[in-house]
Amino acid sequence: MEPAQPADRVPADQPSTGDQPTVDRAGGPGVPQPQPHPARTAGEPAPPAGPAARSERSPKDMAISLLVLLIPIALVFALYRGFLGGDEPNTVDPAPAFDQARSAAVFPVSEPTGLGDGWRTVRANYRTTDDGATLRVGYVTPEGRGLQLVQSNVPPERLLPAELTGEGRPQGQTDLGASTWQRYTARGNEQALVLLQPDRTVIVVGDARDNELREMAAAVD
């Protein structure tokens, strides 16, 4: 007869059954076991391989996105330039400034006549100071350059340095119509034509080319 076995001892030859839970010998009881991924159904797309696959965009996709952004911007820019005159300078009516200078009657006032198409007046004012009075009218020439017409009874020795800066230097004479004008350099790349008369000084100055300077000078002579 075999000796009695303890109540909590499992006989060595007792087989384990499928109904009994398995125990992780490494982790011990209570350690959760990894669960297998659920099987994909037919037609379900495969998950991305990793973070790089989720965030990566092809150059073609990026080009299409950029094109979608640029097309509205290009349309707005074309509308601004073509229909709203986005590149056109704001023009003003110089008549009030000329009328004010004539009413003051402190020097003869000449308004340009006979200018070709494309000349635009962008500013005009008449001012008086202790030295005298000055009429200034600014233009944009047909070639898109800046030019200023100055008429004043301020003494030339004070007017010329103020209008041409200290860089103004005489460069000789030129005949325009019945008058002889003096050529001067001015600030930067500007040049000037100056008409010295007993009761006024006329200055045509700007970065316009010589032909446009001469056209303005002839228009006020």
CSV table of C-alpha atoms in Angstrom, one decimal:
chain,number,residue,atom,x,y,z
A,1,MET,CA,0.0,0.0,0.0
A,2,GLU,CA,1.3,3.5,-1.0
A,3,PRO,CA,1.7,6.1,1.7
A,4,ALA,CA,-0.9,8.8,1.9
A,5,GLN,CA,-0.2,12.0,-0.2
A,6,PRO,CA,-0.7,15.5,1.1
A,7,ALA,CA,-3.9,17.2,0.1
A,8,ASP,CA,-2.3,20.1,-1.8
A,9,ARG,CA,0.1,18.0,-3.9
A,10,VAL,CA,-0.6,17.2,-7.5
A,11,PRO,CA,0.4,13.8,-8.5
A,12,ALA,CA,3.4,13.8,-10.9
A,13,ASP,CA,1.7,11.7,-13.5
A,14,GLN,CA,-1.5,13.9,-13.6
A,15,PRO,CA,-1.8,15.4,-17.1
A,16,SER,CA,-2.8,19.0,-17.6
A,17,THR,CA,-6.1,19.6,-19.4
A,18,GLY,CA,-7.0,22.4,-21.8
A,19,ASP,CA,-9.5,23.8,-19.3
A,20,GLN,CA,-6.8,24.8,-16.9
A,21,PRO,CA,-5.3,28.3,-17.3
A,22,THR,CA,-1.6,28.6,-18.0
A,23,VAL,CA,0.7,30.5,-15.8
A,24,ASP,CA,3.6,32.6,-17.1
A,25,ARG,CA,6.5,31.0,-15.3
A,26,ALA,CA,8.8,34.0,-16.0
A,27,GLY,CA,6.4,36.8,-14.8
A,28,GLY,CA,4.4,34.9,-12.3
A,29,PRO,CA,0.7,35.0,-11.7
A,30,GLY,CA,-1.1,38.3,-12.4
A,31,VAL,CA,1.3,39.5,-15.2
A,32,PRO,CA,-0.9,40.3,-18.3
A,33,GLN,CA,0.0,38.3,-21.4
A,34,PRO,CA,0.4,40.0,-24.9
A,35,GLN,CA,-2.7,39.7,-27.0
A,36,PRO,CA,-2.5,39.0,-30.7
A,37,HIS,CA,-3.7,41.6,-33.2
A,38,PRO,CA,-7.1,41.0,-34.5
A,39,ALA,CA,-7.2,39.5,-37.9
A,40,ARG,CA,-7.9,42.0,-40.8
A,41,THR,CA,-11.1,41.5,-42.7
A,42,ALA,CA,-11.0,41.1,-46.5
A,43,GLY,CA,-10.6,44.5,-48.3
A,44,GLU,CA,-9.4,46.3,-45.2
A,45,PRO,CA,-6.2,48.4,-45.9
A,46,ALA,CA,-3.0,47.4,-44.3
A,47,PRO,CA,-1.9,49.7,-41.4
A,48,PRO,CA,1.0,52.0,-42.2
A,49,ALA,CA,4.5,50.6,-41.6
A,50,GLY,CA,5.5,53.3,-39.1
A,51,PRO,CA,5.5,57.1,-38.3
A,52,ALA,CA,7.4,58.0,-41.4
A,53,ALA,CA,4.8,56.4,-43.6
A,54,ARG,CA,2.0,58.3,-41.8
A,55,SER,CA,3.6,61.7,-42.2
A,56,GLU,CA,5.4,61.4,-45.6
A,57,ARG,CA,4.0,63.3,-48.6
A,58,SER,CA,5.1,62.9,-52.1
A,59,PRO,CA,6.6,65.9,-54.0
A,60,LYS,CA,3.6,65.7,-56.3
A,61,ASP,CA,1.2,66.2,-53.4
A,62,MET,CA,3.3,69.2,-52.1
A,63,ALA,CA,3.4,70.8,-55.6
A,64,ILE,CA,-0.4,70.5,-55.9
A,65,SER,CA,-1.0,72.0,-52.5
A,66,LEU,CA,1.3,74.9,-53.4
A,67,LEU,CA,-0.4,75.5,-56.7
A,68,VAL,CA,-3.8,75.6,-55.0
A,69,LEU,CA,-2.5,78.4,-52.8
A,70,LEU,CA,-0.8,80.4,-55.6
A,71,ILE,CA,-3.6,80.4,-58.1
A,72,PRO,CA,-5.9,82.7,-56.0
A,73,ILE,CA,-3.0,85.0,-55.2
A,74,ALA,CA,-2.1,85.4,-58.8
A,75,LEU,CA,-5.7,86.1,-59.7
A,76,VAL,CA,-6.0,88.8,-57.1
A,77,PHE,CA,-2.7,90.4,-58.2
A,78,ALA,CA,-3.8,90.4,-61.8
A,79,LEU,CA,-7.1,92.1,-60.9
A,80,TYR,CA,-5.3,94.7,-58.8
A,81,ARG,CA,-2.9,95.6,-61.6
A,82,GLY,CA,-5.1,95.2,-64.6
A,83,PHE,CA,-8.5,96.5,-63.5
A,84,LEU,CA,-7.8,98.6,-60.4
A,85,GLY,CA,-4.6,100.4,-61.6
A,86,GLY,CA,-2.5,99.1,-58.7
A,87,ASP,CA,0.7,100.4,-60.3
A,88,GLU,CA,-0.7,103.8,-61.2
A,89,PRO,CA,0.4,106.8,-59.0
A,90,ASN,CA,-2.3,108.9,-57.4
A,91,THR,CA,-2.8,112.0,-59.5
A,92,VAL,CA,-3.8,115.4,-58.2
A,93,ASP,CA,-5.3,118.5,-59.9
A,94,PRO,CA,-2.5,121.2,-59.9
A,95,ALA,CA,-4.9,124.0,-60.8
A,96,PRO,CA,-5.6,125.2,-57.2
A,97,ALA,CA,-1.8,125.6,-56.5
A,98,PHE,CA,-1.3,127.5,-59.8
A,99,ASP,CA,-4.3,129.8,-59.0
A,100,GLN,CA,-3.0,130.5,-55.5
A,101,ALA,CA,0.4,131.5,-56.8
A,102,ARG,CA,-1.1,133.7,-59.4
A,103,SER,CA,-3.4,135.4,-56.9
A,104,ALA,CA,-0.3,136.2,-54.6
A,105,ALA,CA,1.2,138.0,-57.6
A,106,VAL,CA,4.7,137.9,-56.1
A,107,PHE,CA,6.4,136.4,-59.3
A,108,PRO,CA,5.3,135.5,-62.8
A,109,VAL,CA,3.7,132.0,-62.8
A,110,SER,CA,4.0,129.7,-65.9
A,111,GLU,CA,1.8,126.6,-66.2
A,112,PRO,CA,3.2,123.9,-68.5
A,113,THR,CA,1.5,123.8,-71.9
A,114,GLY,CA,1.9,121.4,-74.8
A,115,LEU,CA,3.1,118.4,-72.8
A,116,GLY,CA,2.7,115.1,-74.6
A,117,ASP,CA,0.6,112.2,-73.4
A,118,GLY,CA,1.6,110.3,-70.2
A,119,TRP,CA,2.5,113.2,-68.0
A,120,ARG,CA,0.8,112.9,-64.6
A,121,THR,CA,0.7,115.4,-61.8
A,122,VAL,CA,1.2,113.7,-58.4
A,123,ARG,CA,1.6,116.7,-56.0
A,124,ALA,CA,1.3,120.5,-56.1
A,125,ASN,CA,1.6,123.1,-53.4
A,126,TYR,CA,2.3,126.8,-53.0
A,127,ARG,CA,4.2,128.0,-49.8
A,128,THR,CA,5.4,131.3,-48.5
A,129,THR,CA,8.4,131.7,-46.1
A,130,ASP,CA,10.4,134.7,-44.8
A,131,ASP,CA,12.7,134.4,-47.9
A,132,GLY,CA,9.8,134.5,-50.4
A,133,ALA,CA,7.2,132.2,-52.0
A,134,THR,CA,7.7,128.9,-53.9
A,135,LEU,CA,5.4,126.9,-56.2
A,136,ARG,CA,6.3,123.2,-56.4
A,137,VAL,CA,4.6,120.8,-58.8
A,138,GLY,CA,5.7,117.1,-59.0
A,139,TYR,CA,5.2,114.9,-62.0
A,140,VAL,CA,5.6,111.3,-63.2
A,141,THR,CA,7.0,111.4,-66.7
A,142,PRO,CA,5.8,109.2,-69.6
A,143,GLU,CA,8.8,107.0,-68.9
A,144,GLY,CA,7.8,106.6,-65.3
A,145,ARG,CA,10.4,108.8,-63.8
A,146,GLY,CA,10.1,111.6,-61.2
A,147,LEU,CA,10.4,115.3,-62.1
A,148,GLN,CA,9.7,118.5,-60.2
A,149,LEU,CA,8.9,122.0,-61.4
A,150,VAL,CA,9.8,124.8,-59.0
A,151,GLN,CA,9.1,128.5,-59.5
A,152,SER,CA,10.1,130.9,-56.8
A,153,ASN,CA,11.2,134.4,-55.9
A,154,VAL,CA,13.5,133.2,-53.1
A,155,PRO,CA,17.0,134.5,-53.9
A,156,PRO,CA,18.9,131.9,-56.0
A,157,GLU,CA,21.8,131.7,-53.6
A,158,ARG,CA,19.4,130.2,-51.0
A,159,LEU,CA,17.0,128.5,-53.3
A,160,LEU,CA,19.4,126.4,-55.3
A,161,PRO,CA,21.2,124.8,-52.4
A,162,ALA,CA,17.8,124.0,-50.9
A,163,GLU,CA,16.4,122.4,-54.0
A,164,LEU,CA,19.5,120.8,-55.5
A,165,THR,CA,21.3,120.1,-52.1
A,166,GLY,CA,25.0,120.8,-51.7
A,167,GLU,CA,25.7,118.4,-54.6
A,168,GLY,CA,24.4,120.9,-57.1
A,169,ARG,CA,27.1,122.0,-59.5
A,170,PRO,CA,26.7,124.1,-62.7
A,171,GLN,CA,27.4,122.1,-65.9
A,172,GLY,CA,27.1,124.8,-68.6
A,173,GLN,CA,24.3,126.3,-70.6
A,174,THR,CA,21.6,125.1,-73.0
A,175,ASP,CA,19.3,127.1,-75.2
A,176,LEU,CA,15.6,126.2,-75.1
A,177,GLY,CA,13.4,128.4,-77.2
A,178,ALA,CA,14.0,132.1,-76.4
A,179,SER,CA,15.7,131.4,-73.1
A,180,THR,CA,19.1,130.2,-71.9
A,181,TRP,CA,18.9,127.6,-69.1
A,182,GLN,CA,21.8,126.5,-66.8
A,183,ARG,CA,22.5,122.8,-66.4
A,184,TYR,CA,23.1,121.6,-62.9
A,185,THR,CA,23.8,118.3,-61.2
A,186,ALA,CA,21.6,117.5,-58.2
A,187,ARG,CA,21.2,114.8,-55.5
A,188,GLY,CA,22.1,111.2,-56.5
A,189,ASN,CA,21.5,110.6,-60.1
A,190,GLU,CA,19.2,113.6,-60.6
A,191,GLN,CA,20.0,116.5,-62.9
A,192,ALA,CA,18.4,120.0,-63.3
A,193,LEU,CA,17.8,122.8,-65.7
A,194,VAL,CA,17.7,126.2,-64.1
A,195,LEU,CA,16.3,129.5,-65.5
A,196,LEU,CA,17.5,132.6,-63.7
A,197,GLN,CA,15.3,135.7,-64.2
A,198,PRO,CA,15.3,139.0,-62.3
A,199,ASP,CA,11.9,138.3,-60.6
A,200,ARG,CA,11.9,134.6,-60.3
A,201,THR,CA,13.9,131.3,-60.6
A,202,VAL,CA,12.6,128.3,-62.5
A,203,ILE,CA,14.0,124.8,-61.7
A,204,VAL,CA,13.2,121.6,-63.5
A,205,VAL,CA,14.8,118.8,-61.6
A,206,GLY,CA,14.5,115.0,-61.3
A,207,ASP,CA,15.9,111.6,-62.3
A,208,ALA,CA,14.1,111.9,-65.7
A,209,ARG,CA,16.2,111.7,-68.9
A,210,ASP,CA,17.4,114.8,-70.6
A,211,ASN,CA,14.7,114.7,-73.3
A,212,GLU,CA,12.0,114.9,-70.6
A,213,LEU,CA,13.7,117.6,-68.7
A,214,ARG,CA,13.9,119.7,-71.9
A,215,GLU,CA,10.3,119.0,-72.7
A,216,MET,CA,9.2,120.4,-69.4
A,217,ALA,CA,11.5,123.4,-69.5
A,218,ALA,CA,10.2,124.2,-73.0
A,219,ALA,CA,6.6,123.9,-71.8
A,220,VAL,CA,7.1,126.6,-69.1
A,221,ASP,CA,9.4,128.9,-71.1
